[in-house]
Amino acid sequence: MRVLRAVLAASFLVALVPSVVLAQGPLEITTPFPAVVADPGATASFDITVTTDTPQRVNLAVIQQPDGWDTTLRGGGSTVSAVYTVSNPESPLQINAAVTAEVVIPEDAAPGSNQVIIEGTGAAGTSVQLTLDITIEALEAGSVTMESDFPTQSGPADEVFTFDLEVRNSTNQQITLSFEGEGPPGWRVVARPGGDTSATTAVVDAGGLSTANVSITPPADVAAGQYPIVVRALGGPEPVETQLGIEITGSYAMTMSTEDQRLSANVTVGSTTTVNVVVENTGSAPLENVALAGTPPRDWTVTFETPTIEVIAPGASETVPATIQAAGNAVAGDYVVTMRASNDEVNDSIELRTTVEGSPIGGLIGIGILVVVAVGLFFVFQRYGRR
């Protein structure tokens, strides 16, 4: 009974092994996608697997293709005409080799169905064929699109504007795109594939999506206004353009100085002096509601004839008299008076070195005392000098 069971088990195992090998076949050539749709001028690629029942050399040849078409078999980075099948370390029963068929379709290929046939011949002379079906569709304009969710931005002239564009490939082929930007004279427009600042091109599969990043730097002296920017995607069936817009609101900058460019003044104790302060708009946008203020020493005062300037046009300036009054008890010497000009966007300030001089009344009193003393001495000398 035990012998019978062993014989039956061995028979079962022997019967099982041939079933696997026979199911695989002595020679097979397969591809996961044997039928594709492509555009004129495109290159259709097919990943092909050559399978045998034992490791061996298999010669490959393209035995049929339409006139003007070019089919190349590639493997290991070279053009090949044969492969050698080997066992898969993970699945020893799988004995195969891989090759890629690249079918270059002419630009003038007419719409319709076409076939490319590849034949493989094994070591025993057995031959099999693989038929690749390629359907050509008429190329439609605008099959690559590029757009931005926010095509217009606004900001000052010293800002760098960035846009993210979505690129959609609606063709039947994989395409390699490059990007370029064009702006007004003096503008710097850089367009490149999204995700990698070092990349210069983007490969987009048929029906796939990609992105492009655009960086726009306006000139420093650009005036406020609307400016158009054009971004192009090159490499598809035809160049694709998208329009972007930049609204420059102007740059804000100001300088504060005095009318004679001197940052010093003289004042007498308890009296006033006037300094003409100049506020200049050095930006490209109007400066509105410019407030003037001063920070003097203790018990001093600083007042401006016009505390708030309503508007200063780009490139223009406003002169405002400022009155500085020294404290009545100020000691002669140098003091610092700070003056500021500011609005919601920018500000600037100057420090004015103010020298305090003694009061002239004190000087006159001193002179008077000296005169009285001198007169007194004169009379004393006249009366008693001769004795």
PDB file of C-alpha atoms in Angstrom, residues 208-341:
ATOM      1  CA  GLY A 208      -0.733  63.429 -18.660  1.00  0.00           C
ATOM      2  CA  LEU A 209      -0.248  66.582 -16.624  1.00  0.00           C
ATOM      3  CA  SER A 210       2.846  68.544 -15.681  1.00  0.00           C
ATOM      4  CA  THR A 211       3.644  71.959 -14.239  1.00  0.00           C
ATOM      5  CA  ALA A 212       5.782  74.950 -15.112  1.00  0.00           C
ATOM      6  CA  ASN A 213       7.091  77.669 -12.804  1.00  0.00           C
ATOM      7  CA  VAL A 214       7.476  81.259 -13.972  1.00  0.00           C
ATOM      8  CA  SER A 215       9.518  83.900 -12.130  1.00  0.00           C
ATOM      9  CA  ILE A 216       9.122  87.532 -13.225  1.00  0.00           C
ATOM     10  CA  THR A 217      11.372  90.387 -12.069  1.00  0.00           C
ATOM     11  CA  PRO A 218      10.451  93.919 -13.217  1.00  0.00           C
ATOM     12  CA  PRO A 219      13.053  96.681 -13.639  1.00  0.00           C
ATOM     13  CA  ALA A 220      13.711  98.764 -10.523  1.00  0.00           C
ATOM     14  CA  ASP A 221      12.615 101.972 -12.257  1.00  0.00           C
ATOM     15  CA  VAL A 222       9.432 100.621 -13.834  1.00  0.00           C
ATOM     16  CA  ALA A 223       6.459 102.950 -13.672  1.00  0.00           C
ATOM     17  CA  ALA A 224       3.105 101.949 -12.240  1.00  0.00           C
ATOM     18  CA  GLY A 225       0.767 100.332 -14.783  1.00  0.00           C
ATOM     19  CA  GLN A 226      -0.311  97.105 -16.509  1.00  0.00           C
ATOM     20  CA  TYR A 227       2.294  94.886 -18.198  1.00  0.00           C
ATOM     21  CA  PRO A 228       1.676  91.737 -20.321  1.00  0.00           C
ATOM     22  CA  ILE A 229       3.849  88.618 -20.062  1.00  0.00           C
ATOM     23  CA  VAL A 230       3.849  85.724 -22.565  1.00  0.00           C
ATOM     24  CA  VAL A 231       4.938  82.173 -21.642  1.00  0.00           C
ATOM     25  CA  ARG A 232       5.425  79.505 -24.330  1.00  0.00           C
ATOM     26  CA  ALA A 233       5.675  75.714 -24.214  1.00  0.00           C
ATOM     27  CA  LEU A 234       7.759  74.315 -27.081  1.00  0.00           C
ATOM     28  CA  GLY A 235       8.149  70.736 -28.265  1.00  0.00           C
ATOM     29  CA  GLY A 236       4.536  69.692 -28.788  1.00  0.00           C
ATOM     30  CA  PRO A 237       2.665  69.516 -32.089  1.00  0.00           C
ATOM     31  CA  GLU A 238       2.825  73.316 -32.135  1.00  0.00           C
ATOM     32  CA  PRO A 239       3.954  76.070 -29.702  1.00  0.00           C
ATOM     33  CA  VAL A 240       1.445  76.839 -26.963  1.00  0.00           C
ATOM     34  CA  GLU A 241       1.177  80.293 -25.381  1.00  0.00           C
ATOM     35  CA  THR A 242      -0.453  81.602 -22.247  1.00  0.00           C
ATOM     36  CA  GLN A 243      -0.897  85.242 -21.270  1.00  0.00           C
ATOM     37  CA  LEU A 244       0.007  86.528 -17.812  1.00  0.00           C
ATOM     38  CA  GLY A 245      -0.444  90.020 -16.448  1.00  0.00           C
ATOM     39  CA  ILE A 246       1.472  92.117 -13.914  1.00  0.00           C
ATOM     40  CA  GLU A 247       0.037  95.282 -12.394  1.00  0.00           C
ATOM     41  CA  ILE A 248       2.785  97.443 -10.930  1.00  0.00           C
ATOM     42  CA  THR A 249       1.449  99.552  -8.105  1.00  0.00           C
ATOM     43  CA  GLY A 250       4.764 101.421  -7.886  1.00  0.00           C
ATOM     44  CA  SER A 251       7.678 101.363  -5.473  1.00  0.00           C
ATOM     45  CA  TYR A 252       7.681 103.434  -2.312  1.00  0.00           C
ATOM     46  CA  ALA A 253      10.802 105.321  -1.235  1.00  0.00           C
ATOM     47  CA  MET A 254      11.591 108.718   0.251  1.00  0.00           C
ATOM     48  CA  THR A 255      14.539 110.761   1.459  1.00  0.00           C
ATOM     49  CA  MET A 256      14.551 113.523   4.051  1.00  0.00           C
ATOM     50  CA  SER A 257      17.098 116.325   4.191  1.00  0.00           C
ATOM     51  CA  THR A 258      17.395 120.076   4.671  1.00  0.00           C
ATOM     52  CA  GLU A 259      17.185 122.684   1.958  1.00  0.00           C
ATOM     53  CA  ASP A 260      20.906 123.517   2.164  1.00  0.00           C
ATOM     54  CA  GLN A 261      21.907 119.865   2.886  1.00  0.00           C
ATOM     55  CA  ARG A 262      23.366 120.945   6.243  1.00  0.00           C
ATOM     56  CA  LEU A 263      22.458 118.942   9.316  1.00  0.00           C
ATOM     57  CA  SER A 264      23.267 121.660  11.835  1.00  0.00           C
ATOM     58  CA  ALA A 265      21.601 124.770  13.223  1.00  0.00           C
ATOM     59  CA  ASN A 266      22.181 127.481  15.818  1.00  0.00           C
ATOM     60  CA  VAL A 267      19.676 128.717  18.367  1.00  0.00           C
ATOM     61  CA  THR A 268      19.805 131.092  21.318  1.00  0.00           C
ATOM     62  CA  VAL A 269      18.581 130.121  24.767  1.00  0.00           C
ATOM     63  CA  GLY A 270      14.813 130.639  24.934  1.00  0.00           C
ATOM     64  CA  SER A 271      14.537 131.702  21.268  1.00  0.00           C
ATOM     65  CA  THR A 272      13.697 129.912  17.983  1.00  0.00           C
ATOM     66  CA  THR A 273      15.359 129.053  14.707  1.00  0.00           C
ATOM     67  CA  THR A 274      13.812 127.878  11.427  1.00  0.00           C
ATOM     68  CA  VAL A 275      15.089 125.007   9.285  1.00  0.00           C
ATOM     69  CA  ASN A 276      13.602 124.199   5.868  1.00  0.00           C
ATOM     70  CA  VAL A 277      13.038 120.425   5.703  1.00  0.00           C
ATOM     71  CA  VAL A 278      12.851 118.744   2.270  1.00  0.00           C
ATOM     72  CA  VAL A 279      10.987 115.435   1.707  1.00  0.00           C
ATOM     73  CA  GLU A 280      11.620 113.864  -1.715  1.00  0.00           C
ATOM     74  CA  ASN A 281       9.706 110.976  -3.323  1.00  0.00           C
ATOM     75  CA  THR A 282      12.400 108.719  -4.812  1.00  0.00           C
ATOM     76  CA  GLY A 283       9.987 105.870  -5.645  1.00  0.00           C
ATOM     77  CA  SER A 284       7.662 105.316  -8.587  1.00  0.00           C
ATOM     78  CA  ALA A 285       4.353 105.562  -6.715  1.00  0.00           C
ATOM     79  CA  PRO A 286       2.797 108.666  -5.139  1.00  0.00           C
ATOM     80  CA  LEU A 287       3.408 109.152  -1.422  1.00  0.00           C
ATOM     81  CA  GLU A 288       0.209 110.103   0.390  1.00  0.00           C
ATOM     82  CA  ASN A 289      -0.383 111.518   3.862  1.00  0.00           C
ATOM     83  CA  VAL A 290       3.259 112.006   4.776  1.00  0.00           C
ATOM     84  CA  ALA A 291       3.366 113.024   8.464  1.00  0.00           C
ATOM     85  CA  LEU A 292       6.179 115.164   9.849  1.00  0.00           C
ATOM     86  CA  ALA A 293       7.256 114.929  13.476  1.00  0.00           C
ATOM     87  CA  GLY A 294      10.206 115.910  15.639  1.00  0.00           C
ATOM     88  CA  THR A 295      11.862 114.577  18.766  1.00  0.00           C
ATOM     89  CA  PRO A 296      13.681 117.462  20.532  1.00  0.00           C
ATOM     90  CA  PRO A 297      15.518 117.569  23.885  1.00  0.00           C
ATOM     91  CA  ARG A 298      13.492 117.983  27.072  1.00  0.00           C
ATOM     92  CA  ASP A 299      11.539 121.254  27.314  1.00  0.00           C
ATOM     93  CA  TRP A 300      12.285 122.049  23.665  1.00  0.00           C
ATOM     94  CA  THR A 301       9.627 122.171  20.933  1.00  0.00           C
ATOM     95  CA  VAL A 302       9.631 121.390  17.196  1.00  0.00           C
ATOM     96  CA  THR A 303       6.720 122.508  15.039  1.00  0.00           C
ATOM     97  CA  PHE A 304       6.145 122.167  11.286  1.00  0.00           C
ATOM     98  CA  GLU A 305       4.329 124.715   9.177  1.00  0.00           C
ATOM     99  CA  THR A 306       2.600 121.770   7.403  1.00  0.00           C
ATOM    100  CA  PRO A 307       2.441 118.768   9.762  1.00  0.00           C
ATOM    101  CA  THR A 308       1.018 116.469   7.021  1.00  0.00           C
ATOM    102  CA  ILE A 309       1.839 116.559   3.315  1.00  0.00           C
ATOM    103  CA  GLU A 310      -1.186 115.296   1.394  1.00  0.00           C
ATOM    104  CA  VAL A 311       0.679 113.876  -1.604  1.00  0.00           C
ATOM    105  CA  ILE A 312       4.155 113.891  -3.151  1.00  0.00           C
ATOM    106  CA  ALA A 313       4.329 112.802  -6.784  1.00  0.00           C
ATOM    107  CA  PRO A 314       7.091 110.394  -7.960  1.00  0.00           C
ATOM    108  CA  GLY A 315      10.303 112.359  -8.457  1.00  0.00           C
ATOM    109  CA  ALA A 316       8.898 115.443  -6.723  1.00  0.00           C
ATOM    110  CA  SER A 317       9.734 116.988  -3.344  1.00  0.00           C
ATOM    111  CA  GLU A 318       8.088 119.219  -0.756  1.00  0.00           C
ATOM    112  CA  THR A 319       9.802 121.830   1.416  1.00  0.00           C
ATOM    113  CA  VAL A 320       8.324 122.485   4.857  1.00  0.00           C
ATOM    114  CA  PRO A 321       9.678 125.044   7.369  1.00  0.00           C
ATOM    115  CA  ALA A 322      10.351 123.574  10.811  1.00  0.00           C
ATOM    116  CA  THR A 323      10.645 125.813  13.871  1.00  0.00           C
ATOM    117  CA  ILE A 324      12.934 124.749  16.717  1.00  0.00           C
ATOM    118  CA  GLN A 325      12.567 126.495  20.084  1.00  0.00           C
ATOM    119  CA  ALA A 326      15.224 125.946  22.716  1.00  0.00           C
ATOM    120  CA  ALA A 327      14.345 125.666  26.385  1.00  0.00           C
ATOM    121  CA  GLY A 328      14.631 128.839  28.446  1.00  0.00           C
ATOM    122  CA  ASN A 329      17.017 127.142  30.829  1.00  0.00           C
ATOM    123  CA  ALA A 330      19.138 125.478  28.188  1.00  0.00           C
ATOM    124  CA  VAL A 331      22.856 125.520  28.756  1.00  0.00           C
ATOM    125  CA  ALA A 332      25.096 126.530  25.908  1.00  0.00           C
ATOM    126  CA  GLY A 333      26.282 123.512  23.949  1.00  0.00           C
ATOM    127  CA  ASP A 334      25.294 121.012  21.230  1.00  0.00           C
ATOM    128  CA  TYR A 335      21.958 119.181  21.200  1.00  0.00           C
ATOM    129  CA  VAL A 336      20.398 116.629  18.815  1.00  0.00           C
ATOM    130  CA  VAL A 337      16.959 117.218  17.311  1.00  0.00           C
ATOM    131  CA  THR A 338      15.500 114.262  15.365  1.00  0.00           C
ATOM    132  CA  MET A 339      12.983 114.900  12.561  1.00  0.00           C
ATOM    133  CA  ARG A 340      10.955 112.181  10.821  1.00  0.00           C
ATOM    134  CA  ALA A 341       8.779 111.849   7.714  1.00  0.00           C
TER     135      ALA A 341
END
